[in-house]
Coordinates of C-alpha atoms and ligand atoms in Angstrom, one line a residue:
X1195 CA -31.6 13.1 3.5
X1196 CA -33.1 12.9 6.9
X1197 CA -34.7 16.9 7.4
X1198 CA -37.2 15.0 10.3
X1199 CA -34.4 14.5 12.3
X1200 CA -33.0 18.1 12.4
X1201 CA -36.1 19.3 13.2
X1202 CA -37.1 17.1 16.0
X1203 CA -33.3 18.0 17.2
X1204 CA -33.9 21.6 16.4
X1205 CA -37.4 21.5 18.5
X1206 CA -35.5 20.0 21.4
X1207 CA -32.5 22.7 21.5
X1208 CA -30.3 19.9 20.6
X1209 CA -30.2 19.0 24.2
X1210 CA -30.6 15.1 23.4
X1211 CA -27.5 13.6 22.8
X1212 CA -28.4 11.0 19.7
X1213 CA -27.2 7.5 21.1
X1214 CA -23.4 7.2 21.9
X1215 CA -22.0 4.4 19.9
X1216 CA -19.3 3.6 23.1
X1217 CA -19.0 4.4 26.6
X1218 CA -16.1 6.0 27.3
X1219 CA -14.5 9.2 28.3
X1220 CA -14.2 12.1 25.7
X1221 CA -11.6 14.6 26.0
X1222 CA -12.4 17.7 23.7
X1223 CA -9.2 18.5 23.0
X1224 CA -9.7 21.8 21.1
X1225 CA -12.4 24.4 22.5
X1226 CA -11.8 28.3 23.4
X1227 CA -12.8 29.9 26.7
X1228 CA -11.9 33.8 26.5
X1229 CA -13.1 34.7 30.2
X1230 CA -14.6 33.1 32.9
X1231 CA -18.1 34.6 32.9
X1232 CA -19.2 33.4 29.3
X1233 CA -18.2 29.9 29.4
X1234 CA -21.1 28.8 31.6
X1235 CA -22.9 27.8 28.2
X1236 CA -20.3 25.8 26.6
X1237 CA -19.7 23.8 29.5
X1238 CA -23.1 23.3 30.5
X1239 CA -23.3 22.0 26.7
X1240 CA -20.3 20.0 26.9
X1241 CA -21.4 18.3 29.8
X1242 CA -24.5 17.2 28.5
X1243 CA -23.1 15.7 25.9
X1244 CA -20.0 13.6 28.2
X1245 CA -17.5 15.7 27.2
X1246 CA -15.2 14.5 30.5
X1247 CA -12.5 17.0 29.9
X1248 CA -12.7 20.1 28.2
X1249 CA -9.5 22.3 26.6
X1250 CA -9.2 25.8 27.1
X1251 CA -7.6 26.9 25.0
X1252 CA -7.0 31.0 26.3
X1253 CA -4.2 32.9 28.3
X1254 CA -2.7 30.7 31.0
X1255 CA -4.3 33.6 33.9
X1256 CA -7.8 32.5 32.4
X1257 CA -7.0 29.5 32.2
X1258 CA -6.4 29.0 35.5
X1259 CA -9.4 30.6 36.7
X1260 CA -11.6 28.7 34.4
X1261 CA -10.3 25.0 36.1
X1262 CA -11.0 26.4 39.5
X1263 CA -14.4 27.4 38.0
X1264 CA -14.4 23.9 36.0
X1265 CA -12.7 20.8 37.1
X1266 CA -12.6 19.4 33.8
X1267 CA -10.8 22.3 32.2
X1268 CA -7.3 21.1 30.5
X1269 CA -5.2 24.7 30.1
X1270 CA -4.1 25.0 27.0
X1271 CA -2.0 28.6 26.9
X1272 CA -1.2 30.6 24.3
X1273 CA 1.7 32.5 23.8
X1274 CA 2.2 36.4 24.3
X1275 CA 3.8 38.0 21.1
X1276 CA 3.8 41.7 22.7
X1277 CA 7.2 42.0 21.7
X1278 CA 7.9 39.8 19.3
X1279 CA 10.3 42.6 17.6
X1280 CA 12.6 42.4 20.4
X1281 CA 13.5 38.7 20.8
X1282 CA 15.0 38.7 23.7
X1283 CA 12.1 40.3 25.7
X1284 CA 9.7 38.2 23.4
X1285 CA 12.0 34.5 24.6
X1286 CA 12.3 36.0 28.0
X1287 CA 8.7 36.3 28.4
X1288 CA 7.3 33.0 26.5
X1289 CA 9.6 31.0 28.1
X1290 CA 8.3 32.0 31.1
X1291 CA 4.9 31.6 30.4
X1292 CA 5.7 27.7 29.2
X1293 CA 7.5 27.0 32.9
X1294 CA 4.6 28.6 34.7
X1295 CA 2.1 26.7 32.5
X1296 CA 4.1 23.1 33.0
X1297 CA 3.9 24.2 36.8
X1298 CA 0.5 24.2 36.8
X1299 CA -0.7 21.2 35.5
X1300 CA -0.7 22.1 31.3
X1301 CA 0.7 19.6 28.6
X1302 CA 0.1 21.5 25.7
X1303 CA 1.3 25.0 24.6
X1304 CA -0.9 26.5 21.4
X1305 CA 0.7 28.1 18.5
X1306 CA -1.3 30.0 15.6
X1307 CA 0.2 30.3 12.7
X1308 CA -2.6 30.9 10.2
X1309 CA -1.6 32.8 6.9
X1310 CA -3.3 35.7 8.3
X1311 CA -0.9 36.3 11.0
X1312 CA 2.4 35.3 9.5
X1313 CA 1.3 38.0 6.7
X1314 CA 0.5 40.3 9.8
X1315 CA 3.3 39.6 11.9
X1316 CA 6.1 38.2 9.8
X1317 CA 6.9 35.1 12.0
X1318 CA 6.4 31.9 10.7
X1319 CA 6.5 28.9 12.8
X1320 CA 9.9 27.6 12.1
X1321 CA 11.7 31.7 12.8
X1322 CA 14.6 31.9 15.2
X1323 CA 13.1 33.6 17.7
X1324 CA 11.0 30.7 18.6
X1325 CA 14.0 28.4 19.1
X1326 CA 14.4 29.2 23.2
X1327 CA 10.9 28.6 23.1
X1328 CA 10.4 25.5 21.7
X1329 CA 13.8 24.8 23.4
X1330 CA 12.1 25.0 26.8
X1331 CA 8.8 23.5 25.6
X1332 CA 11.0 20.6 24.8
X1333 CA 13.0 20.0 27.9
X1334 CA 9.7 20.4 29.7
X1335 CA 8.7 17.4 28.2
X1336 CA 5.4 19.6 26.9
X1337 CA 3.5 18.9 23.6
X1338 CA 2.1 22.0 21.1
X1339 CA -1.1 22.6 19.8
X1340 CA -0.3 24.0 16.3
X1341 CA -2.2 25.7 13.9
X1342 CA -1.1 26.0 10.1
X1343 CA -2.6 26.5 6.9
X1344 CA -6.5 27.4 6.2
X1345 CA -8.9 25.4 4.0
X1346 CA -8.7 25.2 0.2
X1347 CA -11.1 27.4 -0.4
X1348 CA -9.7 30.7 1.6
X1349 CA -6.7 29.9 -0.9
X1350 CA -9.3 30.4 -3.6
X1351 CA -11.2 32.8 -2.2
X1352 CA -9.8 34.8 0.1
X1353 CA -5.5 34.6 0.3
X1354 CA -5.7 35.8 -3.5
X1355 CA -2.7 37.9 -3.1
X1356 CA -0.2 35.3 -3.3
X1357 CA 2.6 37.7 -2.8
X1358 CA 1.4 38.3 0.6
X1359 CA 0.1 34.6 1.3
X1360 CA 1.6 32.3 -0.3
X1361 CA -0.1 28.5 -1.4
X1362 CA -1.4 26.4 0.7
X1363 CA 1.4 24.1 -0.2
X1364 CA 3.9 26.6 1.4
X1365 CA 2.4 26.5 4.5
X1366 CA 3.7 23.8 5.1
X1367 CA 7.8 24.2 4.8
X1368 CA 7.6 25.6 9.1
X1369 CA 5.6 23.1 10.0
X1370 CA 8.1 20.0 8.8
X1371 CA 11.3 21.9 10.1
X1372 CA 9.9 22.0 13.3
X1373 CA 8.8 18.3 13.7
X1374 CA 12.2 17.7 12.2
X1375 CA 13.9 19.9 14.6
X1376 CA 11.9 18.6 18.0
X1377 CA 11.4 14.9 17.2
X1378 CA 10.9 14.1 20.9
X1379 CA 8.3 17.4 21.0
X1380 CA 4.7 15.6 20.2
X1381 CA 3.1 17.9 17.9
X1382 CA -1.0 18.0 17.7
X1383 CA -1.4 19.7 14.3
X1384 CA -5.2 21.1 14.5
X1385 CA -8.4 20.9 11.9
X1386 CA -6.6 17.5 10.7
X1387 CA -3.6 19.5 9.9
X1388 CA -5.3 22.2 7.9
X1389 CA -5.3 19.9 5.0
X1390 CA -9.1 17.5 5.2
X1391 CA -9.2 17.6 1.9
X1392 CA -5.9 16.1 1.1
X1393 CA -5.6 12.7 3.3
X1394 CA -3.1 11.6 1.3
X1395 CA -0.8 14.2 2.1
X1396 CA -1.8 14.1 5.8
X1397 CA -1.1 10.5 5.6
X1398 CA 2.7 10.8 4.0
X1399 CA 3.3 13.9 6.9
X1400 CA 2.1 11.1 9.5
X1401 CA 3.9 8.6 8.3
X1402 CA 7.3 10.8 7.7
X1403 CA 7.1 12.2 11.4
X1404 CA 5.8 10.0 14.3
X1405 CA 6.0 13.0 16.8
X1406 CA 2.9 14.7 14.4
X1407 CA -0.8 14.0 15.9
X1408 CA -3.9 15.8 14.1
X1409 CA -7.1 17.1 15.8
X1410 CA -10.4 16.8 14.4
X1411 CA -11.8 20.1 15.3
X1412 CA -13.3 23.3 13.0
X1413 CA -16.9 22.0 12.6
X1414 CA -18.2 23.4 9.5
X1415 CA -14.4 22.6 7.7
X1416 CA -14.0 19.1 9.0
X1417 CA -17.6 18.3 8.4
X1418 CA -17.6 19.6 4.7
X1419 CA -14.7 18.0 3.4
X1420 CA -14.4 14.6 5.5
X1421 CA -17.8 13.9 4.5
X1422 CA -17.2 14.6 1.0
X1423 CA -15.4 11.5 1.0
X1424 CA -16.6 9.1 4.1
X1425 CA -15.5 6.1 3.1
X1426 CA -11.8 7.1 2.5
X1427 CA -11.9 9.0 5.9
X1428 CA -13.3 6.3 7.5
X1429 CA -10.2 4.7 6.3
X1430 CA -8.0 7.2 7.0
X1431 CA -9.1 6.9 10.7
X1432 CA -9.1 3.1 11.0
X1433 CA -5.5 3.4 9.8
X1434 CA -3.8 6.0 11.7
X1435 CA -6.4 5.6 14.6
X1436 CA -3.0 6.1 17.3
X1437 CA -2.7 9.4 15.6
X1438 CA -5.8 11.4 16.2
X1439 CA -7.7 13.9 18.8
X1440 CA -11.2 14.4 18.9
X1441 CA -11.5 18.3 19.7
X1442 CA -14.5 20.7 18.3
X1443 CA -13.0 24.5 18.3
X1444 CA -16.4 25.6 20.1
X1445 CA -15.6 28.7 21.0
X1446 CA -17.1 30.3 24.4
X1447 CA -18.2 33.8 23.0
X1448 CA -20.4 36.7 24.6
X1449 CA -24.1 36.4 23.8
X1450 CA -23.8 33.1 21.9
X1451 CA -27.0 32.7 19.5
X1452 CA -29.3 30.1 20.5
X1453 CA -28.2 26.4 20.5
X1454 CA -24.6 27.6 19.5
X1455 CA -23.3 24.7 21.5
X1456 CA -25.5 22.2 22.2
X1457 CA -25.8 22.2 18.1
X1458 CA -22.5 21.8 17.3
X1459 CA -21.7 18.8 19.8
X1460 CA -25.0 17.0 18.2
X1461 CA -23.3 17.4 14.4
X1462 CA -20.2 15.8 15.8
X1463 CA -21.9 13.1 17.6
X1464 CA -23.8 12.2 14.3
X1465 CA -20.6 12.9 12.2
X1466 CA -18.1 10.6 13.6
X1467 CA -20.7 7.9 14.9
X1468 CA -23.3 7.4 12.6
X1469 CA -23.7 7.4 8.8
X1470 CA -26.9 9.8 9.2
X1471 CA -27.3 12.1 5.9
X1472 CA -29.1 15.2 7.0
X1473 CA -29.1 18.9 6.7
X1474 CA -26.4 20.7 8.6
X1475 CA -27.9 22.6 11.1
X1476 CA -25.3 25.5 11.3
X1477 CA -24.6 27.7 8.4
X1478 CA -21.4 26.7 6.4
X1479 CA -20.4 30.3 4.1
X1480 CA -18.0 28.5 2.5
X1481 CA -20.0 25.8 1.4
X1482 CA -21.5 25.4 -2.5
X1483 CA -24.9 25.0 -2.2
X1484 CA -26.9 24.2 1.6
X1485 CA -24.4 22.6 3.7
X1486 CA -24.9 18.7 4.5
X1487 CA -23.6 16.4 6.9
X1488 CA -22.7 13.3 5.6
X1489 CA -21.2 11.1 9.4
X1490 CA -18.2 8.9 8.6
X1491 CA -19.6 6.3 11.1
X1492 CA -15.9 5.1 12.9
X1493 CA -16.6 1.9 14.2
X1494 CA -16.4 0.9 17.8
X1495 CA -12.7 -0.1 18.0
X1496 CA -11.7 3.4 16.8
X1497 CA -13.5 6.0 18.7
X1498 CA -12.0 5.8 22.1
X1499 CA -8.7 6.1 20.7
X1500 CA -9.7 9.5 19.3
X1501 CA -12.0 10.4 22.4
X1502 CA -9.6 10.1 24.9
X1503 CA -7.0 7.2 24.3
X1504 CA -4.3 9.4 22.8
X1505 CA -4.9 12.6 24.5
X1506 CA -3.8 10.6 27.4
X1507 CA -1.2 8.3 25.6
X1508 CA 0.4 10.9 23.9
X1509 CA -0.2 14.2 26.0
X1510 CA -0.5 13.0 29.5
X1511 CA -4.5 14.3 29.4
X1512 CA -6.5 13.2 32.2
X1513 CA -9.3 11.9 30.6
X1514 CA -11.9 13.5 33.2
X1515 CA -11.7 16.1 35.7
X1516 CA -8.6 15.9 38.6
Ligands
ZN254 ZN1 -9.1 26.9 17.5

């Protein structure tokens, strides 16, 4: 357990990138701006660390405004479910939102379909009112950023009321009738498909539907679990290596505590390149016991396909600013 290391990384704000295993581009394909006057860290950050393009993933106005303010931004929108109990104002106005987004440069459209909001709202990813939606999304030719599922432990700890929740097995059901429905519609199914712990079942979902991609982002999550089990990770990677996006979830928030960024880009620099054990330098509440990471160490041939081979592959993502 190397504790020297986080504290001479701690010491220098995390500002020094550890050595890059490859020279290449690195598209972080999952990262959250909410408004144009607080990303100024997490780009600063990301640039440091040669993140070439960087997703944000926030309404398509901010979005917008953040590329003109940041080259390297790749707009991600999300969608407006205002009136998602009317569903022909709620098509009416996503559908419009996906056009003007595909007119302005973005590839991907994010959906969030976390068990707290289909218990809040009702709609699950696969519900009829979507249809127009991914209808247009489709004929555009666009990709979606999709979020399902939660780790194993919320289903433990915090979606107890299974009435209301459901497993994390049935989070799955919208998910597949989707990529069943939309085969041509590339689908990038974030924090390795809500399921790190369960690379077997990631791997019969990849293998069942070639338009389904995962992301590696959620820090603390991906860390955790993946490095539970490096060497069958390392594996996994190796194997479906045409299949995954490197992306963090940083999130751009007002008054970040110190290091918020530069600390995270460090872990995941370590994590996917290296097979460094050390202390996790971020808190982890739903770890057992102090958090550690534990780096998978892809080898050479691998990470560019993550970093930036697929995003543009797949999604049509510049792999640096345009
Ligand atoms: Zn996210």
């Amino acid at each position: 357990m190397d504790v020297e290391l986080v504290e001479r990384a701690a010491a220098e704000k995390f500002r020094r990138p550890p050595r890059r295993k490859v020279d290449c581009p690195i598209v972080d394909i999952h990262a959250h701006s909410m408004a144009v006057d607080t990303a100024a860290p997490l780009y600063e950050a990301a640039r440091l660390y040669g993140i070439t393009r960087l997703a944000a993933i926030a309404t398509l106005e901010t979005g917008l405004e953040l590329q003109k303010a940041y080259p390297e931004t790749e707009i991600i929108p999300f969608l407006d479910f205002t009136h998602v109990s009317d569903p022909g104002r709620f098509a009416e106005v996503n559908v419009g939102i996906v056009r003007r987004a595909q007119a302005a440069g973005a590839r991907l459209i994010k959906l969030w379909f976390a068990p707290r909001f289909i218990a809040r709202t009702g709609l699950r990813l696969d519900d009829p009112r979507l249809d127009p939606i991914f209808a247009e999304i489709d004929r555009l030719g666009l990709g979606v950023l999709v979020h399902v599922s939660d780790p194993d432990v919320w289903f433990e700890r915090v979606y107890t009321d299974r009435a209301l929740y459901g497993t994390k097995a049935d989070q799955y059901a919208q998910l597949v009738a989707r990529l069943a429905a939309h085969p041509r519609i590339p689908f990038l199914a974030a924090h390795m498909g809500g399921d790190p712990e369960h690379l077997d079942h990631l791997a019969q979902l990849l293998e069942q539907y070639p338009n389904l991609y995962l992301d590696t982002s959620a820090t603390k999550w991906i860390v955790r679990e993946l490095g539970k089990q490096p060497d069958a990770a390392r594996a996994f990677f190796q194997q479906f290596k045409d299949r995954i996006l490197f992306g963090t979830d940083q999130v751009a928030i007002p008054d970040p505590e110190p290091n918020r960024y530069t600390s995270r880009y460090w872990i995941h620099t370590l994590f996917w390149e290296t097979d460094t054990v050390c202390p996790l330098p971020i808190e982890d509440p739903d770890s057992d016991g102090p958090p550690v990471l534990r780096g998978i160490d892809l080898p050479a041939d691998v990470l560019p396909w993550i970093y930036y081979v697929n995003a543009q592959r797949v999604f049509g993502v510049p792999p640096a600013k345009t």
